PDB file of C-alpha atoms in Angstrom:
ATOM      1  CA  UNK A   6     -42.417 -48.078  45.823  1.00  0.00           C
ATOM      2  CA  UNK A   7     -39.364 -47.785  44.217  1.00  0.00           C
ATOM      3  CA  UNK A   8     -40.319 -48.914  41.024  1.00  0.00           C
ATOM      4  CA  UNK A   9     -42.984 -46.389  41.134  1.00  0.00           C
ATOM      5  CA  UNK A  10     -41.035 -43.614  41.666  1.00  0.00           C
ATOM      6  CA  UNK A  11     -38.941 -44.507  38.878  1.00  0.00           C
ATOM      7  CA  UNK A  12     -41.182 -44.500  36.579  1.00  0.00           C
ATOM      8  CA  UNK A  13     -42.951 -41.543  37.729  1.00  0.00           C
ATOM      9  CA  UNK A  14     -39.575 -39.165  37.643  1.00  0.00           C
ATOM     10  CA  UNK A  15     -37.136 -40.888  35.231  1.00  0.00           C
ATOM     11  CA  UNK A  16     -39.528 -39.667  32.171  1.00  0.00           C
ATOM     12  CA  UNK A  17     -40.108 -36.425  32.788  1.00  0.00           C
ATOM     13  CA  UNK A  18     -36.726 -35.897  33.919  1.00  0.00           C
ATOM     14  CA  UNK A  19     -35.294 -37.223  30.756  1.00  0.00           C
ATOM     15  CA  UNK A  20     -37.338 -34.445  29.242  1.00  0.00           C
ATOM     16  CA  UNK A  21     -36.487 -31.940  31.232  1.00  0.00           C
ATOM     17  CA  UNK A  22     -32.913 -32.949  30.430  1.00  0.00           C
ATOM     18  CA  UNK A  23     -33.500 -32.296  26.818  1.00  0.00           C
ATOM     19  CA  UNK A  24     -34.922 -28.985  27.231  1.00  0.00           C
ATOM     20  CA  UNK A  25     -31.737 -28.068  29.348  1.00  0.00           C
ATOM     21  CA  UNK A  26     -29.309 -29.624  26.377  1.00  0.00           C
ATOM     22  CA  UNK A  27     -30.929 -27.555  23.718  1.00  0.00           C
ATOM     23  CA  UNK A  28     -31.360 -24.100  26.289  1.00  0.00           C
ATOM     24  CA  UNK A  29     -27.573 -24.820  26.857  1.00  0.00           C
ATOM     25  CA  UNK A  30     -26.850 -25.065  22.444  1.00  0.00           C
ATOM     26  CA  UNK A  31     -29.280 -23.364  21.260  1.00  0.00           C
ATOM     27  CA  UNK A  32     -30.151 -20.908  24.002  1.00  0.00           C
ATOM     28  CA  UNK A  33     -28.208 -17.920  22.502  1.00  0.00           C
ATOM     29  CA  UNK A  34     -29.959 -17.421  19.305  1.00  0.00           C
ATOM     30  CA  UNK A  35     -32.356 -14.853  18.596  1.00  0.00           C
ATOM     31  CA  UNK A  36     -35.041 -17.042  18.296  1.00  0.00           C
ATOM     32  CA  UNK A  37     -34.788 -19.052  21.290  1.00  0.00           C
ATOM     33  CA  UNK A  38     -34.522 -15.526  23.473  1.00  0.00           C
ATOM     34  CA  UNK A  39     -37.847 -14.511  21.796  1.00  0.00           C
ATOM     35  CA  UNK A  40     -39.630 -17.911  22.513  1.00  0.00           C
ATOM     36  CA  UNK A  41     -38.749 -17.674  26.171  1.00  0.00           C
ATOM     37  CA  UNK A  42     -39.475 -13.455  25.944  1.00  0.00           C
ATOM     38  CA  UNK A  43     -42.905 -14.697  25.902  1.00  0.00           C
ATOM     39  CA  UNK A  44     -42.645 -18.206  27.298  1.00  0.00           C
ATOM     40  CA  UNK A  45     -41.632 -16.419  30.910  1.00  0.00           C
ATOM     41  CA  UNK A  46     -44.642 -14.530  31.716  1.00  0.00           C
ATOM     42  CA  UNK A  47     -46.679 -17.107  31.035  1.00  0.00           C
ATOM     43  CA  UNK A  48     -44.926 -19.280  33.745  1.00  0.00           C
ATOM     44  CA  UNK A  49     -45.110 -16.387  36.134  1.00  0.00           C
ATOM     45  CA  UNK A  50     -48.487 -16.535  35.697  1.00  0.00           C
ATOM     46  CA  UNK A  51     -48.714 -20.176  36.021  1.00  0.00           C
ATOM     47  CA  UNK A  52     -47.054 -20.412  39.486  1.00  0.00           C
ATOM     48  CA  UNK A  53     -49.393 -17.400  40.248  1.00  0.00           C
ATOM     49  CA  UNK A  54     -52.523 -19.508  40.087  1.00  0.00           C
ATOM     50  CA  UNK A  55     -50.963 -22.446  41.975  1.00  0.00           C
ATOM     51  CA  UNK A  56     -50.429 -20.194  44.749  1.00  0.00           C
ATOM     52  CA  UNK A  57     -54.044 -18.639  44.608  1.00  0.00           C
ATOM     53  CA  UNK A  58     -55.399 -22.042  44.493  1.00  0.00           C
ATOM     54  CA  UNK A  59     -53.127 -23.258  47.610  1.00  0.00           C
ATOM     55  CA  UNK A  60     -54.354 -19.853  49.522  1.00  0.00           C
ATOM     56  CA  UNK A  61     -57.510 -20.684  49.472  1.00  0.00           C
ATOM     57  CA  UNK A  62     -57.144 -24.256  50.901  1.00  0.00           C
ATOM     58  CA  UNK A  63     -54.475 -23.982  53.381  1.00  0.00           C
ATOM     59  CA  UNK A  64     -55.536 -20.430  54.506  1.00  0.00           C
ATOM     60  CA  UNK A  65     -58.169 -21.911  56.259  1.00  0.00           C
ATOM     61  CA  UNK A  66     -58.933 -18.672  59.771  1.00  0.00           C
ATOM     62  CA  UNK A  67     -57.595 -15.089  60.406  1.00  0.00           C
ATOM     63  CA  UNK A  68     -54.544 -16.661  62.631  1.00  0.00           C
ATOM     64  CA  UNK A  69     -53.300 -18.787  59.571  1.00  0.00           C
ATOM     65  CA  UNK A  70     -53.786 -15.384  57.404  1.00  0.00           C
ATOM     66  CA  UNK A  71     -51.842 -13.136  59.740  1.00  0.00           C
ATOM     67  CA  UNK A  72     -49.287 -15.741  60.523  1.00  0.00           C
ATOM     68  CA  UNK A  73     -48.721 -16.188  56.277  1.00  0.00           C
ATOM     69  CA  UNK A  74     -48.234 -12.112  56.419  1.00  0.00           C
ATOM     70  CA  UNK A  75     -45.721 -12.468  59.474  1.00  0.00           C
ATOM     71  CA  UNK A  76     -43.837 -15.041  57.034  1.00  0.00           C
ATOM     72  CA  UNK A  77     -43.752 -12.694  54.486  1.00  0.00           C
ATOM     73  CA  UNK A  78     -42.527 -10.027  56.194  1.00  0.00           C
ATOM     74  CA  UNK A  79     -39.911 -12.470  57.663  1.00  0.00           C
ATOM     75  CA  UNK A  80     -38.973 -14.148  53.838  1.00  0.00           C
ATOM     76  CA  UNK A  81     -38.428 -10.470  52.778  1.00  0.00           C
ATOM     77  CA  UNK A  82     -36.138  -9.352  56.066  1.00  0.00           C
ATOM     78  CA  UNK A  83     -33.849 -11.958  54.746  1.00  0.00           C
ATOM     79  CA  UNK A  84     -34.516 -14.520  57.477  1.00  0.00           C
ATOM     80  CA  UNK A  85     -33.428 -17.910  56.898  1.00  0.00           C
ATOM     81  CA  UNK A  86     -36.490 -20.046  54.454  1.00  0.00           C
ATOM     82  CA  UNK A  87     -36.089 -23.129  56.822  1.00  0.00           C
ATOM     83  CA  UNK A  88     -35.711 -21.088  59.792  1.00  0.00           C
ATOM     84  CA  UNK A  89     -39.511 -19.444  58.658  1.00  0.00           C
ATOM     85  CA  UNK A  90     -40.750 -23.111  57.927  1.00  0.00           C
ATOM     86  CA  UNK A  91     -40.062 -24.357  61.312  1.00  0.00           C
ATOM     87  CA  UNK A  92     -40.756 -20.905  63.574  1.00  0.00           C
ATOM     88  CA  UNK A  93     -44.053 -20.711  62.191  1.00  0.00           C
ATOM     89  CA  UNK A  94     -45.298 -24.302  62.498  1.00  0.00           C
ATOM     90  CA  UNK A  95     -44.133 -23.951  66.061  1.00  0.00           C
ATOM     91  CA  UNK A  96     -46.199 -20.244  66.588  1.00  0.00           C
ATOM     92  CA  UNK A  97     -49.231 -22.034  65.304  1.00  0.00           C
ATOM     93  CA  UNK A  98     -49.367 -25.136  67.423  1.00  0.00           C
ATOM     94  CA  UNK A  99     -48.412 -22.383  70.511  1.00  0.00           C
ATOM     95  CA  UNK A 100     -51.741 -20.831  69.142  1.00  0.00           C
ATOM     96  CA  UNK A 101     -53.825 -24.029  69.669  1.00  0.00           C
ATOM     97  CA  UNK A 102     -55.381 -24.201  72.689  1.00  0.00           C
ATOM     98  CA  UNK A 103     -56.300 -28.152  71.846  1.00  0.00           C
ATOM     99  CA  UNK A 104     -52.109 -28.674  71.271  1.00  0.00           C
ATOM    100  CA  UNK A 105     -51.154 -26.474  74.579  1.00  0.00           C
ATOM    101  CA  UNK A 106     -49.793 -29.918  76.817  1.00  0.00           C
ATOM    102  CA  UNK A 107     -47.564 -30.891  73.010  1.00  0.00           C
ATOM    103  CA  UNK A 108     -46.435 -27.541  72.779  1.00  0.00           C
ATOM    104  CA  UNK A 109     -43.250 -27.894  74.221  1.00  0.00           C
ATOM    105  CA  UNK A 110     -42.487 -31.668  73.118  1.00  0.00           C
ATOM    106  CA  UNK A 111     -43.392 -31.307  69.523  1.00  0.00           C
ATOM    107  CA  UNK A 112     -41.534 -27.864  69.180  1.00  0.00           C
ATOM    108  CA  UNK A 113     -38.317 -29.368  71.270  1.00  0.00           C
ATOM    109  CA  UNK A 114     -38.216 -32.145  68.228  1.00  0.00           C
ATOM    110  CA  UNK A 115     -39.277 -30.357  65.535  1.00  0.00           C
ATOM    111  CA  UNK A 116     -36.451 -27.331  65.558  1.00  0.00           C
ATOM    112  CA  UNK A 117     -33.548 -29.299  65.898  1.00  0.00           C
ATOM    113  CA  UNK A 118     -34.644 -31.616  62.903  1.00  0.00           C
ATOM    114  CA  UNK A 119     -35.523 -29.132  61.501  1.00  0.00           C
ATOM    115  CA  UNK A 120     -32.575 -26.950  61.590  1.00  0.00           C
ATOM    116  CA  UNK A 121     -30.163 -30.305  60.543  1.00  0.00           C
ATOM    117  CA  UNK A 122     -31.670 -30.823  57.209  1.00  0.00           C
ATOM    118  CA  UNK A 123     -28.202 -30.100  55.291  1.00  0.00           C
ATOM    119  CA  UNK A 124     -27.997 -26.871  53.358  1.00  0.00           C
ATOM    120  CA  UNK A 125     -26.647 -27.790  50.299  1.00  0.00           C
ATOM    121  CA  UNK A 126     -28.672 -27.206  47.050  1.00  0.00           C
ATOM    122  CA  UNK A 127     -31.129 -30.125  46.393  1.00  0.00           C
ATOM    123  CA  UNK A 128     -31.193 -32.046  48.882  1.00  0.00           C
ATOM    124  CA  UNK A 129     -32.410 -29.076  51.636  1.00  0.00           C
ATOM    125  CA  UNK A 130     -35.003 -28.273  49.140  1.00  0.00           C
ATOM    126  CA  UNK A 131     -36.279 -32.219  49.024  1.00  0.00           C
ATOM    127  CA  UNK A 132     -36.054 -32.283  52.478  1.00  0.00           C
ATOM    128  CA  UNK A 133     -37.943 -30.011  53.726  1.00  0.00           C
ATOM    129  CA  UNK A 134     -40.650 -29.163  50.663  1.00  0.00           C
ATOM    130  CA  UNK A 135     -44.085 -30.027  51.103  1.00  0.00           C
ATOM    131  CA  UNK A 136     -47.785 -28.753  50.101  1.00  0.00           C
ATOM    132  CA  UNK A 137     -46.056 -28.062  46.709  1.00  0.00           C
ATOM    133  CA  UNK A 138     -43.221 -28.077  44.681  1.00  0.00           C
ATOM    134  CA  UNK A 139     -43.278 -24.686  43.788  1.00  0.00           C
ATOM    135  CA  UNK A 140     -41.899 -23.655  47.227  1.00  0.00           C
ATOM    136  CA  UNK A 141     -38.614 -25.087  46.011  1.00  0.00           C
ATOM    137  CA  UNK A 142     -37.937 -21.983  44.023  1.00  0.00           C
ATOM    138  CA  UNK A 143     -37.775 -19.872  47.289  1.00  0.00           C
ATOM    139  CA  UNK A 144     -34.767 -22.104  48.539  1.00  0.00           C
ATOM    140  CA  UNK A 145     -33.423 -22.222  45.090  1.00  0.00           C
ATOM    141  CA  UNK A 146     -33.461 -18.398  44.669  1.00  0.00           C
ATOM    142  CA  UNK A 147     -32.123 -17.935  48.608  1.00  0.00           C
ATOM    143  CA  UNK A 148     -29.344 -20.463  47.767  1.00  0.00           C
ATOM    144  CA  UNK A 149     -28.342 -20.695  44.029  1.00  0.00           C
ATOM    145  CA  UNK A 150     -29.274 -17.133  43.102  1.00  0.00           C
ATOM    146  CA  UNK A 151     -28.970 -14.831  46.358  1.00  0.00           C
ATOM    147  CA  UNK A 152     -26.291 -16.645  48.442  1.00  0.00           C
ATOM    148  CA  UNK A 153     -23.738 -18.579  46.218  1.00  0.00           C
ATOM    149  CA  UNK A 154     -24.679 -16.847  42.941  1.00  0.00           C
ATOM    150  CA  UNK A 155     -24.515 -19.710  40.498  1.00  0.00           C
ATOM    151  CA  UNK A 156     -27.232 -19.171  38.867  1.00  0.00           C
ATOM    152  CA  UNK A 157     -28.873 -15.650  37.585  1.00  0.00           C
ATOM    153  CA  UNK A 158     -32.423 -14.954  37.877  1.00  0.00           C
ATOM    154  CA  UNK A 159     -33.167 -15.396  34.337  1.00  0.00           C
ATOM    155  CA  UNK A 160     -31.535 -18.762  34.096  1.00  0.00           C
ATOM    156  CA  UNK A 161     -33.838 -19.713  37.552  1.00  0.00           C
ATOM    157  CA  UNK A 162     -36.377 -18.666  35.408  1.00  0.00           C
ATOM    158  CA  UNK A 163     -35.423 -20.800  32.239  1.00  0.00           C
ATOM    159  CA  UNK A 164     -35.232 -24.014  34.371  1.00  0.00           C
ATOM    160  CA  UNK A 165     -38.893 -23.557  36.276  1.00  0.00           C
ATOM    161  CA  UNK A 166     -39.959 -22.467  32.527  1.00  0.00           C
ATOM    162  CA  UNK A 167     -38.386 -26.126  31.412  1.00  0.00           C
ATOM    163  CA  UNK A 168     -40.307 -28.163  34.580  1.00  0.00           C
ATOM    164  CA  UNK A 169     -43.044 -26.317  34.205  1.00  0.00           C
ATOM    165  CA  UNK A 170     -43.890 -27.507  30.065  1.00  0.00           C
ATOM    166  CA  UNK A 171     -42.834 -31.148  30.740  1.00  0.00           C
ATOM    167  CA  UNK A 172     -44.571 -34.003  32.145  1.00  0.00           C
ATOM    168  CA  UNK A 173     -44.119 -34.743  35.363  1.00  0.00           C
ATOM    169  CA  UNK A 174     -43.542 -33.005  38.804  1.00  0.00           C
ATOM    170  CA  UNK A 175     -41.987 -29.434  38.805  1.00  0.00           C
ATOM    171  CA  UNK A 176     -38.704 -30.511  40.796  1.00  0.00           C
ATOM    172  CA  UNK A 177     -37.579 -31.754  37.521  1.00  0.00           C
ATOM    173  CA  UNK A 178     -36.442 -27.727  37.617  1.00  0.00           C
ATOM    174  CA  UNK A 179     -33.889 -29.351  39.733  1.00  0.00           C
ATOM    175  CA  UNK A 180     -32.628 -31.671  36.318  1.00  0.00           C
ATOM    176  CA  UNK A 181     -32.117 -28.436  34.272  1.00  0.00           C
ATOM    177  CA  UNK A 182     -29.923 -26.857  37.202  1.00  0.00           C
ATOM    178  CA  UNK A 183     -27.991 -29.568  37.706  1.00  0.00           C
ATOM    179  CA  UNK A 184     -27.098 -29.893  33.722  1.00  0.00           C
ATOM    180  CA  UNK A 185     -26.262 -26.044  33.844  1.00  0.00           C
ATOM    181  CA  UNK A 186     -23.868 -25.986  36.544  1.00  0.00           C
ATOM    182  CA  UNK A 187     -22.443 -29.841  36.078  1.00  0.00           C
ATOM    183  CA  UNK A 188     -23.702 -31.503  32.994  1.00  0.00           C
ATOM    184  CA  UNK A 189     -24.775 -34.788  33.011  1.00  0.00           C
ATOM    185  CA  UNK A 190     -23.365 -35.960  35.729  1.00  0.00           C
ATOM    186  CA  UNK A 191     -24.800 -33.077  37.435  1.00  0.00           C
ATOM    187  CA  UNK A 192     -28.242 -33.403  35.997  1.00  0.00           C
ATOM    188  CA  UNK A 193     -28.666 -37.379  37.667  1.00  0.00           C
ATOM    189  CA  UNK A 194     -27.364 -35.851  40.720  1.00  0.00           C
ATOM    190  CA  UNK A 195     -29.442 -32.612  41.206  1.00  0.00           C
ATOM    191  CA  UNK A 196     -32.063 -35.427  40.577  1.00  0.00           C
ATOM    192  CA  UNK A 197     -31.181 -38.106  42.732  1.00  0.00           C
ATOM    193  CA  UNK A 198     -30.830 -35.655  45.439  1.00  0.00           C
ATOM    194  CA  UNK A 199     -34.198 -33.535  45.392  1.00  0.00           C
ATOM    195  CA  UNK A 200     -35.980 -37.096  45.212  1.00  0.00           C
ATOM    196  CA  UNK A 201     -34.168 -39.079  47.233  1.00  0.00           C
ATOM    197  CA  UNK A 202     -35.469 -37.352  50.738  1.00  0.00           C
ATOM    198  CA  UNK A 203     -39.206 -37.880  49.578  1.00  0.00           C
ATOM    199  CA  UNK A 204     -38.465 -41.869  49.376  1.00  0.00           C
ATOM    200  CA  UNK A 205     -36.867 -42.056  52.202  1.00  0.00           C
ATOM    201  CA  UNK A 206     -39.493 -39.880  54.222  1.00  0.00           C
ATOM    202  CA  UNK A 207     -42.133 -42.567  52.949  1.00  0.00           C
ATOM    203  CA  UNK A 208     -40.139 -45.193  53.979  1.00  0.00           C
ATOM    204  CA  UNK A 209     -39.680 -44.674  57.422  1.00  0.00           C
ATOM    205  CA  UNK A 210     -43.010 -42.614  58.128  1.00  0.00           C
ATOM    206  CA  UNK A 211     -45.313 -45.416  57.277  1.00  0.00           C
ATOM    207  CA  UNK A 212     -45.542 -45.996  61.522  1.00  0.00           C
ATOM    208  CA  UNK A 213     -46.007 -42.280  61.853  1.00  0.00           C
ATOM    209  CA  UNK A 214     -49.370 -41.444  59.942  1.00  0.00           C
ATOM    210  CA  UNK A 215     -51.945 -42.547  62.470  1.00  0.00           C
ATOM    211  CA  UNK A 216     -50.260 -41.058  65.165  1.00  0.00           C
ATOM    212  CA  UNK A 217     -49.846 -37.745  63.631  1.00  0.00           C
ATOM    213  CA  UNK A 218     -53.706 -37.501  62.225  1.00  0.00           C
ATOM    214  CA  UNK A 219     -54.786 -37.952  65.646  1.00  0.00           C
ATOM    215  CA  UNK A 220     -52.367 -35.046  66.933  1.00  0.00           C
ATOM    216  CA  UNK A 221     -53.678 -31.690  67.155  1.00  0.00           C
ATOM    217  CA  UNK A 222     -49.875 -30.563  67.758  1.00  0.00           C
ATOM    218  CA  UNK A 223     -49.400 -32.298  64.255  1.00  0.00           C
ATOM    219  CA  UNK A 224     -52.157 -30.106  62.779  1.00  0.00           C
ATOM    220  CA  UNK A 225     -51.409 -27.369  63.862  1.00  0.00           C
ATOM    221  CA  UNK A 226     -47.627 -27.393  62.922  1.00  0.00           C
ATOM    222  CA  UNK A 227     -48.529 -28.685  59.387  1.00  0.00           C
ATOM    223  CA  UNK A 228     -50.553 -25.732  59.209  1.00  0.00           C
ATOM    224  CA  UNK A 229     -48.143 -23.328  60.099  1.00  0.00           C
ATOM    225  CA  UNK A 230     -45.571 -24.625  58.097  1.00  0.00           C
ATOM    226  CA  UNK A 231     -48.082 -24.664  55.288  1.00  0.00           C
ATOM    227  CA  UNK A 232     -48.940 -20.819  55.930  1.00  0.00           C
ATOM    228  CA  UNK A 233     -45.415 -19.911  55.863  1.00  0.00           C
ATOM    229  CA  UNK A 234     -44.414 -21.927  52.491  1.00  0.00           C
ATOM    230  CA  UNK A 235     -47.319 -19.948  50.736  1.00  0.00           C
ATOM    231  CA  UNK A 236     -45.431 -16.640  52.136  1.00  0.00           C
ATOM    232  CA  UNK A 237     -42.120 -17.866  50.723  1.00  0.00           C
ATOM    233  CA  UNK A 238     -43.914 -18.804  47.210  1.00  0.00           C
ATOM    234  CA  UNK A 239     -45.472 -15.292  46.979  1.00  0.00           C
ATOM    235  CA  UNK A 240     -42.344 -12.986  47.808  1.00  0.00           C
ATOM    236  CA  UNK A 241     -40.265 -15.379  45.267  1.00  0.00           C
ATOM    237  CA  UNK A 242     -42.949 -15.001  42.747  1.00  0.00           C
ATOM    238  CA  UNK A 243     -42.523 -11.492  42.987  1.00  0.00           C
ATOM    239  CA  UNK A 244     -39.287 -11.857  42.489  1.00  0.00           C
ATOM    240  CA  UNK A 245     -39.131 -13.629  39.658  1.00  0.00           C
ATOM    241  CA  UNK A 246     -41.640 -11.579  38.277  1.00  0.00           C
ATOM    242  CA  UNK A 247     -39.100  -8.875  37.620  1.00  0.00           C
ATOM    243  CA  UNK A 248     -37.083 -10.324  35.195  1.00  0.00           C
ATOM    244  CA  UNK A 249     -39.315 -11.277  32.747  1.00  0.00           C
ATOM    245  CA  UNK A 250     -42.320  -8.334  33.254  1.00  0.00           C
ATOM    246  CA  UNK A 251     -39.962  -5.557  31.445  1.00  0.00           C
ATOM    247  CA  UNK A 252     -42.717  -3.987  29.501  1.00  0.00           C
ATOM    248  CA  UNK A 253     -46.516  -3.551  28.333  1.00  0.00           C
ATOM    249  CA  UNK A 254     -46.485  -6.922  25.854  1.00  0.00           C
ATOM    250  CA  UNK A 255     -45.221  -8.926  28.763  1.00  0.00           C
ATOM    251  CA  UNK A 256     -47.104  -7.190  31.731  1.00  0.00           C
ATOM    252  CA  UNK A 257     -50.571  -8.098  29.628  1.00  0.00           C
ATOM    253  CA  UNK A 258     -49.621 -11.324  28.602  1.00  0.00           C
ATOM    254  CA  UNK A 259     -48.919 -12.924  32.399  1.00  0.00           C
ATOM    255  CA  UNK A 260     -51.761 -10.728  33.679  1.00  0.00           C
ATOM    256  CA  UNK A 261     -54.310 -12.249  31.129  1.00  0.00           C
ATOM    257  CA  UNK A 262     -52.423 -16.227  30.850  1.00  0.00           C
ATOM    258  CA  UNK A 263     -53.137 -15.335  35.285  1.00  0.00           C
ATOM    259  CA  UNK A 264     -56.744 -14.502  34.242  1.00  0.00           C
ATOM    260  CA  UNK A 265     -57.776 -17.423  32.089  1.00  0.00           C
ATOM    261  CA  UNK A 266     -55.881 -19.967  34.325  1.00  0.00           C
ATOM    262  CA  UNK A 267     -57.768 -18.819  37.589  1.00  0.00           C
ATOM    263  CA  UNK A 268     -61.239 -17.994  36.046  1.00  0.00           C
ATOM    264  CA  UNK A 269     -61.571 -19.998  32.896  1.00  0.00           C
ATOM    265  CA  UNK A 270     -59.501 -22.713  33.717  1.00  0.00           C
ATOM    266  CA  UNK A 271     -57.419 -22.599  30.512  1.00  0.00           C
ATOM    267  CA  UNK A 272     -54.958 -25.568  29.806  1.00  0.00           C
ATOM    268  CA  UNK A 273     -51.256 -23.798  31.156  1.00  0.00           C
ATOM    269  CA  UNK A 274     -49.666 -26.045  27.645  1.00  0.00           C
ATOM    270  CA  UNK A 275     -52.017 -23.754  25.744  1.00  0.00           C
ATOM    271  CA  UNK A 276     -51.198 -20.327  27.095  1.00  0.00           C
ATOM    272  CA  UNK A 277     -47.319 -21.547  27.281  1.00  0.00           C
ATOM    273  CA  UNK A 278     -47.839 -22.217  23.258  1.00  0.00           C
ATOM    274  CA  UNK A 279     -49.482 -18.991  22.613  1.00  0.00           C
ATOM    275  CA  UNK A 280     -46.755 -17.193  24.979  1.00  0.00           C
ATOM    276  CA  UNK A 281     -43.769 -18.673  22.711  1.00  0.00           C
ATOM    277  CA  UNK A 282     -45.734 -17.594  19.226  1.00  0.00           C
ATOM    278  CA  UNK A 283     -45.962 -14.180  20.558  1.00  0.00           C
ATOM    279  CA  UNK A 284     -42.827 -13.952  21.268  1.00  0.00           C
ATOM    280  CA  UNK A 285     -41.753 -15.323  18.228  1.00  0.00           C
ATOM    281  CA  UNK A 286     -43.472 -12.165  16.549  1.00  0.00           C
ATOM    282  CA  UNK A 287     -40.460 -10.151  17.231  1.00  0.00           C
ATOM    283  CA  UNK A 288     -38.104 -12.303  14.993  1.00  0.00           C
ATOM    284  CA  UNK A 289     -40.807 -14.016  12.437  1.00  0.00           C
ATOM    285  CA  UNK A 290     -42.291 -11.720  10.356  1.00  0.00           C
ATOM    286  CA  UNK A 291     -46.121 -12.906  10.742  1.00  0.00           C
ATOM    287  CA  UNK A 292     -49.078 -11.059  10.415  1.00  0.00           C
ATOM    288  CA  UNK A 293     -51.374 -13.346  13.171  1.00  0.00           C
ATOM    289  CA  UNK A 294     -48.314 -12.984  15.252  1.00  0.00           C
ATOM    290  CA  UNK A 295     -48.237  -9.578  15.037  1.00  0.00           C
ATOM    291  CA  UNK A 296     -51.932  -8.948  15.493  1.00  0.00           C
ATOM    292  CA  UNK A 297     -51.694 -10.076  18.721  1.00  0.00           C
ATOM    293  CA  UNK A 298     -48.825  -8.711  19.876  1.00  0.00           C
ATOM    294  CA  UNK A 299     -48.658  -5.301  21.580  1.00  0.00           C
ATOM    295  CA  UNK A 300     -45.472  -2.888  20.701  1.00  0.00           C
ATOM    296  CA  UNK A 301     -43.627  -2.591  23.543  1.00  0.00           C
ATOM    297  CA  UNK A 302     -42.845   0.535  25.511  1.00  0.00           C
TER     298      UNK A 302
END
């Protein structure tokens, strides 16, 4: 298993490494800012269709619909991600008639666990993702953005951008943050930790699988906690959205990269390519370029 996992992250964090090196040397010029100026929407538009696809799978009745609103609602209140994760897995197994009699056991286990995953950067986001890694960048913009303010938006944005075009799974985003705020050393770290609580969850939860499938209470709380991390990944994609949707070229490009993803099924390296040459248009002076390129407000 190890092994596996090794080979699975160490290459596409290496990557992702590089991409952080040259955003950190090279980041300033005028080119780079126009390759990401139409790199960004793209990747809104990207996490946009992961979320529509998740929707439609793990939104499965009119409870799980309302209860993803209610987590919303909650995620934009300003109550606590984790704290949203937990309450509504417990609300939905509460809402199971089949789970009534493990209502009260399941919930009495699951909040305190819940609630002493630690806090700090990576390793609450490993520990507590799952369904997909693209709920990490609710915890990353609650923590590194909103609460401690190490990061700005647009350099959250620049590391899911740099996950997102590399091999691999997206929590390499957690590689580039670590090499912004600490280097190298803070790059194998960031890594180490956002991994680390995945292995050990496999290791110990091998006993655990039959037991849970046959669970109802275990259904229903995955499916709450599913619900909710859709709500989380919609109010941070709007969010994000902000920074990098300033103006007509960039509202039309994520709106139509978020049209041929969903509908035509277009290849995300593809529309991230095209994103970066149009971009490019506003420093390289080139007539396809500019042909497709709408002048901005």
């Amino acid at each position: 298993m190890l092994l596996a996992g090794v080979c699975f992250i160490v290459p596409a964090a290496a990557v992702t490494l590089v991409f952080a090196w040259m955003c950190v040397r090279y980041g300033a010029l005028p080119q780079a800012q126009a390759l990401l100026y139409g790199i960004k929407p793209v990747i809104i538009a990207v996490v946009a269709q992961a979320l529509w696809g998740l929707i439609r799978t793990a939104v499965k009745d009119k409870f799980l619909a309302a209860l993803t609103l209610a987590a919303a609602c909650a995620s934009v209140l300003g109550v606590n991600e984790l704290l949203v994760l937990v309450g509504a897995g417990i609300l939905a197994i509460l809402a199971r008639e089949s789970a009534r009699r493990d209502a009260g056991r399941l919930a009495a286990v699951a909040l305190p666990v819940g609630l002493s995953v630690p806090v700090a950067g990576a390793a609450l986001g490993g520990a507590v993702l799952f369904g997909s890694g693209y709920v990490l960048l609710a915890f990353l913009q609650a923590t590194l953005v909103d609460r401690w303010h190490w990061l700005s938006q647009s350099q959250l944005l620049d590391a899911v951008a740099a996950g997102q075009m590399t091999p691999g799974p997206v929590f390499t985003t957690a590689t580039f943050i670590g090499y912004l705020l600490g280097g190298l050393p803070g790059a194998a770290l960031a890594t180490i930790r956002i991994f680390l609580p995945s292995f050990a969850f496999v290791a110990v939860s091998g006993a655990m699988i039959p037991r849970l499938r046959r669970s109802p209470a275990a259904g229903a709380f995955l499916d709450g906690v599913n619900a909710a991390s859709l709500a989380l990944m919609f109010v941070v994609t709007l969010m994000l959205a902000r920074s990098p949707i300033t103006d007509r070229t960039t509202g039309v490009l994520a709106a139509t990269s978020a049209l041929l993803l969903i509908r035509y099924r277009v290849s995300s390296a593809w529309l991230v390519l095209g994103g970066g040459l149009i971009g490019l248009r506003s420093t390289v002076d080139f007539l396809p370029l500019r042909f497709f390129a709408l002048p901005a407000k």
